[in-house]
Short mmCIF file of C-alpha atoms and ligand atoms in Angstrom, two decimals:
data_model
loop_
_atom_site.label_atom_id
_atom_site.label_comp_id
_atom_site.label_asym_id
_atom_site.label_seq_id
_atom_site.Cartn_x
_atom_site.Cartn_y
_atom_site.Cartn_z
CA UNK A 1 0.00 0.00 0.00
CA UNK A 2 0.98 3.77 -0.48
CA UNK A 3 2.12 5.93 2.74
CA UNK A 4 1.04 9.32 3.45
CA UNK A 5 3.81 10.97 0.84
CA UNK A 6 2.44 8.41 -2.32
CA UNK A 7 5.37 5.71 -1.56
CA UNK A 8 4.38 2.49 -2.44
CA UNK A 9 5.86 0.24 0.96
CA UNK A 10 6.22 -2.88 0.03
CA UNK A 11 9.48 -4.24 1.46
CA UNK A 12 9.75 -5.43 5.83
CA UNK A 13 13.15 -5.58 7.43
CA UNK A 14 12.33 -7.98 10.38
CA UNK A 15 15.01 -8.35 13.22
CA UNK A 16 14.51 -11.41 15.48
CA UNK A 17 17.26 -10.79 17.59
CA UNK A 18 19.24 -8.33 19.21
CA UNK A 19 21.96 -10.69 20.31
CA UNK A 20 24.93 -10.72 18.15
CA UNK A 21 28.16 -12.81 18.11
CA UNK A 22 30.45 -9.71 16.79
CA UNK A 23 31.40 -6.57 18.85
CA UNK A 24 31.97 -4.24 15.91
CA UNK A 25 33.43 -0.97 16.20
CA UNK A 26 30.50 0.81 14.79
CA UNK A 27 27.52 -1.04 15.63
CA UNK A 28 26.57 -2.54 19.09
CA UNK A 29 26.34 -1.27 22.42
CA UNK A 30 24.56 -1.92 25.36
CA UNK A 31 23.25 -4.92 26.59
CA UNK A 32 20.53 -6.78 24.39
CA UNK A 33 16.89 -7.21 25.38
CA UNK A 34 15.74 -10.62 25.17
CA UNK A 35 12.18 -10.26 24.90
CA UNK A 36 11.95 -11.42 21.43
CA UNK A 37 9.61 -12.56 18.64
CA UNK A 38 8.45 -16.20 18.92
CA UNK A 39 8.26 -17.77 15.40
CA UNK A 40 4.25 -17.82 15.95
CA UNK A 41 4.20 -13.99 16.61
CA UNK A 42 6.74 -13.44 13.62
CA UNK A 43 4.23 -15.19 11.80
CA UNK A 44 1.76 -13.42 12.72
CA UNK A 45 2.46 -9.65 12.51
CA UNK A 46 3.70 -10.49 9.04
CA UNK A 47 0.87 -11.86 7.79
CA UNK A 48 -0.76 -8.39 8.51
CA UNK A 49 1.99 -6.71 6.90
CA UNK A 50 1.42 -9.03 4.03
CA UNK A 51 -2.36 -7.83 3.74
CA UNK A 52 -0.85 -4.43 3.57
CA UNK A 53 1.08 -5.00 0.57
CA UNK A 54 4.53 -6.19 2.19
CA UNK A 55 6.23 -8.64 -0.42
CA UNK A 56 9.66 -8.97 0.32
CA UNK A 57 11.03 -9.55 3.81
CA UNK A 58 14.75 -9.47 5.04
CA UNK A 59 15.39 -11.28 8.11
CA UNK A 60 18.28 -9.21 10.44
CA UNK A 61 19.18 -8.74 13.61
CA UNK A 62 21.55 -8.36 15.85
CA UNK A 63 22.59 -11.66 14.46
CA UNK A 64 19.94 -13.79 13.12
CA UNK A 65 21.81 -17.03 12.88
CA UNK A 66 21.81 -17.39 16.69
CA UNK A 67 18.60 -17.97 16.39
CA UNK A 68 18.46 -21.70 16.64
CA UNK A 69 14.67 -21.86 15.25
CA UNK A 70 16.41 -19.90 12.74
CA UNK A 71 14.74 -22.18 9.64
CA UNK A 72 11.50 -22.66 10.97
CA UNK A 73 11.38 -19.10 10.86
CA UNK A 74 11.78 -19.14 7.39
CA UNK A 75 9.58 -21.62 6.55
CA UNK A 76 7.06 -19.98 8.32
CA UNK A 77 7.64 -17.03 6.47
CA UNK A 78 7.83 -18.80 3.16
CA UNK A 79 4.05 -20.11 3.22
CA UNK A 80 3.02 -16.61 4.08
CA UNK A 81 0.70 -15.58 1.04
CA UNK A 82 2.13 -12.76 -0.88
CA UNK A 83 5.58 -12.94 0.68
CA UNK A 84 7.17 -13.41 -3.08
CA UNK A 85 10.89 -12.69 -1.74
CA UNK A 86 13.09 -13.96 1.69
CA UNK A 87 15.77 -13.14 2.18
CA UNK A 88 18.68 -12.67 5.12
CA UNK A 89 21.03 -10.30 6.55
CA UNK A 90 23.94 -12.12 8.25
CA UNK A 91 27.81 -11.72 9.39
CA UNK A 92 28.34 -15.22 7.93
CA UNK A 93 30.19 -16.68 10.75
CA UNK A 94 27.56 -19.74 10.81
CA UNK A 95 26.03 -19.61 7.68
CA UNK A 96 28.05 -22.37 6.40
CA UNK A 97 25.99 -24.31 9.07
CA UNK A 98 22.18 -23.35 7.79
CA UNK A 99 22.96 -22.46 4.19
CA UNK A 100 21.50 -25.46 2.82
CA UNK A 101 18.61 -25.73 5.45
CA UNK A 102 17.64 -22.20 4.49
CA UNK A 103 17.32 -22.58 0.87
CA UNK A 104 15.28 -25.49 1.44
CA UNK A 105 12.97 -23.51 3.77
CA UNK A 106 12.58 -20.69 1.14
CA UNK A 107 14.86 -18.69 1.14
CA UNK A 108 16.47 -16.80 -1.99
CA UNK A 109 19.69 -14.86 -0.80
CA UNK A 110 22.05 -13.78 1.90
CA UNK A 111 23.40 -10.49 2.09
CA UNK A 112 26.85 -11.10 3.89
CA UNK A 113 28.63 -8.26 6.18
CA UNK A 114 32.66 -8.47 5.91
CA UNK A 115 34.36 -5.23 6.82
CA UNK A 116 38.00 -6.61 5.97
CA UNK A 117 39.51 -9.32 4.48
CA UNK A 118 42.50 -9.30 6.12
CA UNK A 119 42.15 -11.50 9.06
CA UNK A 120 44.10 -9.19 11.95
CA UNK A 121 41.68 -6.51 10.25
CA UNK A 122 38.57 -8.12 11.10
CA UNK A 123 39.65 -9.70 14.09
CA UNK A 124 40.76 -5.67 15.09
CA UNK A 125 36.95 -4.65 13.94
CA UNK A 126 34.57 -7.63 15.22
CA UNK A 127 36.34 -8.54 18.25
CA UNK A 128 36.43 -11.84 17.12
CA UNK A 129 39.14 -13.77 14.45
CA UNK A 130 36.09 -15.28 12.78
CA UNK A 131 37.08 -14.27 9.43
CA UNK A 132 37.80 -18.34 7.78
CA UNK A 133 34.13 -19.62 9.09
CA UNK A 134 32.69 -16.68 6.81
CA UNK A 135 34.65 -17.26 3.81
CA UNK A 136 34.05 -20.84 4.21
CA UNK A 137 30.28 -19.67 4.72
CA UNK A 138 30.27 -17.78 1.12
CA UNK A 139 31.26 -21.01 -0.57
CA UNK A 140 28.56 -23.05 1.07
CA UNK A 141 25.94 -20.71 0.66
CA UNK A 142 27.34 -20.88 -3.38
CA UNK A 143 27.18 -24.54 -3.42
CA UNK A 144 23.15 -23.55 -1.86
CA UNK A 145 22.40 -21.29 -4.42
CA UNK A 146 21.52 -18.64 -2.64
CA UNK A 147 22.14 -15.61 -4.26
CA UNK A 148 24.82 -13.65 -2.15
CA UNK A 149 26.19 -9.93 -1.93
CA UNK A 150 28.50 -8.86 0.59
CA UNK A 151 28.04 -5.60 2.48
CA UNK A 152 31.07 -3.66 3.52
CA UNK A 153 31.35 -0.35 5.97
CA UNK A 154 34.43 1.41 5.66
CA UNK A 155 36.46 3.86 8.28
CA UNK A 156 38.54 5.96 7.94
CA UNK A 157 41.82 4.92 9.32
CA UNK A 158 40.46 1.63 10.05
CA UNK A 159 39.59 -0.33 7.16
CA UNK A 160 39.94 2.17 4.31
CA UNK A 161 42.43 0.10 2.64
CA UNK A 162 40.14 -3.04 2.72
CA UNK A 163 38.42 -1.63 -0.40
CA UNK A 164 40.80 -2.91 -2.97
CA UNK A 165 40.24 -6.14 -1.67
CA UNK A 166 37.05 -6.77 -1.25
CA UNK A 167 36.11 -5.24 -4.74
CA UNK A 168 38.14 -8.01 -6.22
CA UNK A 169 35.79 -10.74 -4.92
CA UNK A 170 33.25 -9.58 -7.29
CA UNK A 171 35.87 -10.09 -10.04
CA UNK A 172 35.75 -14.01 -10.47
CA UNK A 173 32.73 -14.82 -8.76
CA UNK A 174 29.17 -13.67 -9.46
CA UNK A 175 29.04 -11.90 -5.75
CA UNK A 176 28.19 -7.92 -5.47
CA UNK A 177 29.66 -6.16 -2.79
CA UNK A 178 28.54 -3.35 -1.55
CA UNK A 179 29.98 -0.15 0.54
CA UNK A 180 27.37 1.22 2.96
CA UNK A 181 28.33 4.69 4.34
CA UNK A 182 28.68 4.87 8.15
CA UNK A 183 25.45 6.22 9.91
CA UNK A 184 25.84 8.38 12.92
CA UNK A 185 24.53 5.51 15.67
CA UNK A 186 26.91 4.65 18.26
CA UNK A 187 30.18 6.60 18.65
CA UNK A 188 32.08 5.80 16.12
CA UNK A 189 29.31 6.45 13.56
CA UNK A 190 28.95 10.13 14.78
CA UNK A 191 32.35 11.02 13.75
CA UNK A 192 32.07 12.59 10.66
CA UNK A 193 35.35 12.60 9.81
CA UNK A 194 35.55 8.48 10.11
CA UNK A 195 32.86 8.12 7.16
CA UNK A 196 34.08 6.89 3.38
CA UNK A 197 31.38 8.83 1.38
CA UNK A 198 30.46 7.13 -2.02
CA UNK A 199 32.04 9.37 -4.05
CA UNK A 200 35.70 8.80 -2.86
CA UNK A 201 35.29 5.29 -3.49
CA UNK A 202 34.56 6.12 -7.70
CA UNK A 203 37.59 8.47 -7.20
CA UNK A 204 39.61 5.50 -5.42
CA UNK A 205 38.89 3.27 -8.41
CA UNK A 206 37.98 5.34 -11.65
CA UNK A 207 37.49 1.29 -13.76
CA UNK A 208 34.36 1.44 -12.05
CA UNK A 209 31.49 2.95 -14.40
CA UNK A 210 27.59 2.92 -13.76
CA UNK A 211 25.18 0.35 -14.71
CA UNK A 212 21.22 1.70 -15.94
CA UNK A 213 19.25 0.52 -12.95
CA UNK A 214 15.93 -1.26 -14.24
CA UNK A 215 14.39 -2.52 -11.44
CA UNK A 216 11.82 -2.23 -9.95
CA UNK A 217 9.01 -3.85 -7.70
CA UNK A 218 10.76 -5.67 -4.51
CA UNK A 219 14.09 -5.80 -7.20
CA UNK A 220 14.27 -2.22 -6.37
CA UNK A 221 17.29 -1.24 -4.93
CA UNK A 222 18.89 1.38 -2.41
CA UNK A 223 22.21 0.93 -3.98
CA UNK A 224 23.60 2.78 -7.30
CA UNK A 225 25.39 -0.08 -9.10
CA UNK A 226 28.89 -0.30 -10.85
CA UNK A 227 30.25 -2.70 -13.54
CA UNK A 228 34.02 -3.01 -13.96
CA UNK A 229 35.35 -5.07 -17.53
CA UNK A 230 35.95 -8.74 -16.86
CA UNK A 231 33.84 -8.50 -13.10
CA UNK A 232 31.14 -10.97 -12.81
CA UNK A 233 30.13 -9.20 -9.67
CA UNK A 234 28.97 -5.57 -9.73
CA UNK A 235 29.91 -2.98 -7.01
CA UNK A 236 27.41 -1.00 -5.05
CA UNK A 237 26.72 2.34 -3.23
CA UNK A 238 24.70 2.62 -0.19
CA UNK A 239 25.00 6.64 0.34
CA UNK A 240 22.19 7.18 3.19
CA UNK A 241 24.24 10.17 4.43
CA UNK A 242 26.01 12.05 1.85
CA UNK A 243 23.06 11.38 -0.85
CA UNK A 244 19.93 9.88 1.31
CA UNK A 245 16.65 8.16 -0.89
CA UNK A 246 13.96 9.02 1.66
CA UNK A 247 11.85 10.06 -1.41
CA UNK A 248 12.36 6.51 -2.51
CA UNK A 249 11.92 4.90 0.17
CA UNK A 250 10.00 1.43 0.30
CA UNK A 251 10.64 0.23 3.99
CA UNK A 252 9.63 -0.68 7.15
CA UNK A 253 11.61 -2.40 10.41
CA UNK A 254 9.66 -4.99 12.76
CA UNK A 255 12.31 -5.07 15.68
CA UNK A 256 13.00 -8.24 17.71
CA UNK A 257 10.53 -6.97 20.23
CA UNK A 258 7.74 -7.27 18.15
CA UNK A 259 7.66 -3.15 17.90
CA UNK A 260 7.35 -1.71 14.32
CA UNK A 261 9.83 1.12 13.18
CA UNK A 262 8.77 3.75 10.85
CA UNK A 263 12.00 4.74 9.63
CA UNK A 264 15.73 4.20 10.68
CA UNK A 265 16.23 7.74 11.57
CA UNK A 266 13.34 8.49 14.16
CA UNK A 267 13.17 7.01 17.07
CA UNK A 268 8.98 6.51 17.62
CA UNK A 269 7.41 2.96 17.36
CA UNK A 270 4.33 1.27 17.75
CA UNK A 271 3.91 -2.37 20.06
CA UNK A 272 1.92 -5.13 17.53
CA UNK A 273 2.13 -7.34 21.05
CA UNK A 274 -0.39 -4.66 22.71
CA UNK A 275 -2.76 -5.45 19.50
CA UNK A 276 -5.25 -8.08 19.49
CA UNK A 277 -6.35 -10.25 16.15
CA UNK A 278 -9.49 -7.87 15.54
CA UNK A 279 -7.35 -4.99 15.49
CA UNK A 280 -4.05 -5.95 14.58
CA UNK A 281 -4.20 -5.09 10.85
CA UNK A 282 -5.53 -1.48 11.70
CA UNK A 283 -2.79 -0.60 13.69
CA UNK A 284 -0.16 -2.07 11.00
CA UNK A 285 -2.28 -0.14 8.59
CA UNK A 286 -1.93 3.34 10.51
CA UNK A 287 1.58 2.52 11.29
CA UNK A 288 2.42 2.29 7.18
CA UNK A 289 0.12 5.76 7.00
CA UNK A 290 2.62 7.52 9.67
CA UNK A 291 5.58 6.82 8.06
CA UNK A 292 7.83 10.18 8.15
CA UNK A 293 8.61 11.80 5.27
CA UNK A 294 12.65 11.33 5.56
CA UNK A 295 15.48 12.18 8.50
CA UNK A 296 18.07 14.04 8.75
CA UNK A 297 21.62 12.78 9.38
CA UNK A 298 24.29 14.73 10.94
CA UNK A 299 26.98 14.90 13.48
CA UNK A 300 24.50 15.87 16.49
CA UNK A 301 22.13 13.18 15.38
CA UNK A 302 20.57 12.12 19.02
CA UNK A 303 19.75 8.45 17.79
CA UNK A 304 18.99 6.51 21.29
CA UNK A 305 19.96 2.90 19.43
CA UNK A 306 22.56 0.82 17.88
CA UNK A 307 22.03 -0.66 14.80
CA UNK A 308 22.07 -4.52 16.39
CA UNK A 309 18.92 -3.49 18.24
CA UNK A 310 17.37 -1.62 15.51
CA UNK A 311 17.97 -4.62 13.11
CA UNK A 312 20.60 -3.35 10.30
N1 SAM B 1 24.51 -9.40 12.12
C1 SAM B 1 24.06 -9.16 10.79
C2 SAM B 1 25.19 -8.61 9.94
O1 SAM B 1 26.31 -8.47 10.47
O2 SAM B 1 24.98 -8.37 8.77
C3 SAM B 1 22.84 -8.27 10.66
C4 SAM B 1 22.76 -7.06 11.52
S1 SAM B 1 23.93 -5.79 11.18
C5 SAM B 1 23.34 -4.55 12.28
C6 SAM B 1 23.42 -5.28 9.56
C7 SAM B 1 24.30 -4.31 8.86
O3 SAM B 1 24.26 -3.07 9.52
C8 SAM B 1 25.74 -4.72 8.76
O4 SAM B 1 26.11 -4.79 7.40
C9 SAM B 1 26.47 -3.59 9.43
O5 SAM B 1 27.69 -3.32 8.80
C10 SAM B 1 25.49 -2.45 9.28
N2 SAM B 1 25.69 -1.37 10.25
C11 SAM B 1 25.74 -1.43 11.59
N3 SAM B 1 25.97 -0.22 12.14
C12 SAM B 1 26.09 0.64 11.10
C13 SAM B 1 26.36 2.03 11.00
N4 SAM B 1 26.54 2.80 12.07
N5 SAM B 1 26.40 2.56 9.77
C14 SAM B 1 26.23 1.81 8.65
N6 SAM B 1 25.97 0.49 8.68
C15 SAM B 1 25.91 -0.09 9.90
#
């Protein structure tokens, strides 16, 4: 359905945890609240969300493969009618575990979060030397099938020289990776000086030239894409801060507490658990309605949450 400004929402973001395995520099803090989503009540707000017009989902977190119901969560989400795409956000240190298991259960692609490929790097980053289970992880969830792209976040200082590296792995294998700005949550994030805006990466590596987006439906995508000669992979741009798409955008976060998000820059949300079944798909209805027009981000952004409880 269309919100208040004529967007047509049609994409859910749905974290069931707020646990994660990784300590990265940018993203956590705070301890997690464990009240979360049973597989049932997943079920169920998304079913209203599916009346609404929702037809893709991404499962995040926190990290969702700590889930251990993890696939019966996507099979339940797989026989929901109108849910045409599933797929999952995930650091990839135990996909290589549920790859198979997932596909079966319905889902279509993983979207795979590696800041550095150098293992001190990452170790340096996550807190955690992790970095072989998620490269073994890619390869299983290639032998899956699932379709995979790998998200990056670059710092200044910190990982800036990762870049290089992790643009090559779209070179021989049909993987795109993608460079998401840094958003002011957490401390880190609000140093403007620490974010690697789009446009320095084209600068950084002048091969890569722009590919006509035509998407559209669920296929529609946040990122501007890049081709380079001889890549299988393309490269992406995720520019929510020096070039945001609030105009554009299709979304909508259900957080691990069973609390739907309007929009990742204000803070307001509404409780589904405080709605019974007569008037649950009013209040998901009026929630699509309020969706704010955009956010702002800057340096004094106030934003009360981390991404791993938001659901990234
Ligand atoms: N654990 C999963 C993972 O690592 O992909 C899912 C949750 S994580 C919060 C989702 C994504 O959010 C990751 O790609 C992470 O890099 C990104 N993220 C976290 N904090 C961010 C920030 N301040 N700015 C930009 N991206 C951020």
């Amino acid at each position: 359905m269309k919100d208040n400004f004529g967007r047509e929402i049609n994409y859910l973001r749905v974290s069931v945890t707020q646990r994660c395995n990784l300590n990265c520099l940018y993203c956590g803090s705070g301890s997690p609240d464990l009240a979360e989503m049973t597989v049932d009540e997943i079920s169920r707000f998304v079913k209203a969300f599916a009346q609404c017009g929702i037809n893709k989902v991404r499962i995040t977190g926190g990290e969702p493969l700590l889930r251990t119901d993890i696939v019966e969560i996507v099979s339940a989400l797989s026989e929901i009618q109108g849910i045409e795409k599933l797929v999952l956000t995930t650091n990839g240190v135990y996909l290589k575990k549920y790859a198979g298991d997932l596909k079966k259960a319905g889902l279509s692609a993983v979207n795979i979060s590696i800041d550095a490929l150098d293992r001190e790097k990452y170790k340096l980053l996550t807190g955690r030397d992790c970095l072989p289970q998620v490269l073994e992880s890619i390869d299983e969830a290639e032998r899956a099938e699932l379709k995979i792209r790998v998200n990056a976040v670059l710092i200044k200082g910190q990982n800036d020289d990762q870049a290089g590296s992790l643009i090559e792995l779209a070179k021989d294998r049909k993987i795109d990776v993608r460079f998401i700005e840094l958003m002011p949550f957490s401390d880190t994030g609000k140093n403007e000086k620490m974010i690697v805006k789009g446009n320095e990466i084209l600068e950084r590596f002048p091969f890569l030239k722009p590919v006509q987006s035509k998407k559209t439906g669920f296929e529609q995508s946040v990122a501007r894409y890049y081709e380079a000669v001889g890549f299988r992979g393309r490269i992406g741009l995720i520019t929510p801060v020096s070039d945001k798409f609030c105009d554009n955008c299709n979304r909508i976060r259900l957080l691990s507490d069973g609390k739907v998000r309007l929009c990742l820059g204000h803070d307001d949300v509404i409780d589904l658990r405080r709605c019974s079944d007569d008037n649950l798909l009013e209040v998901v209805k009026a929630a699509i309605m309020s969706k704010p027009k955009g956010h702002e981000f800057n340096c004094g952004y106030a934003n009360s949450h981390a991404m791993n409880k938001i659901g990234g």
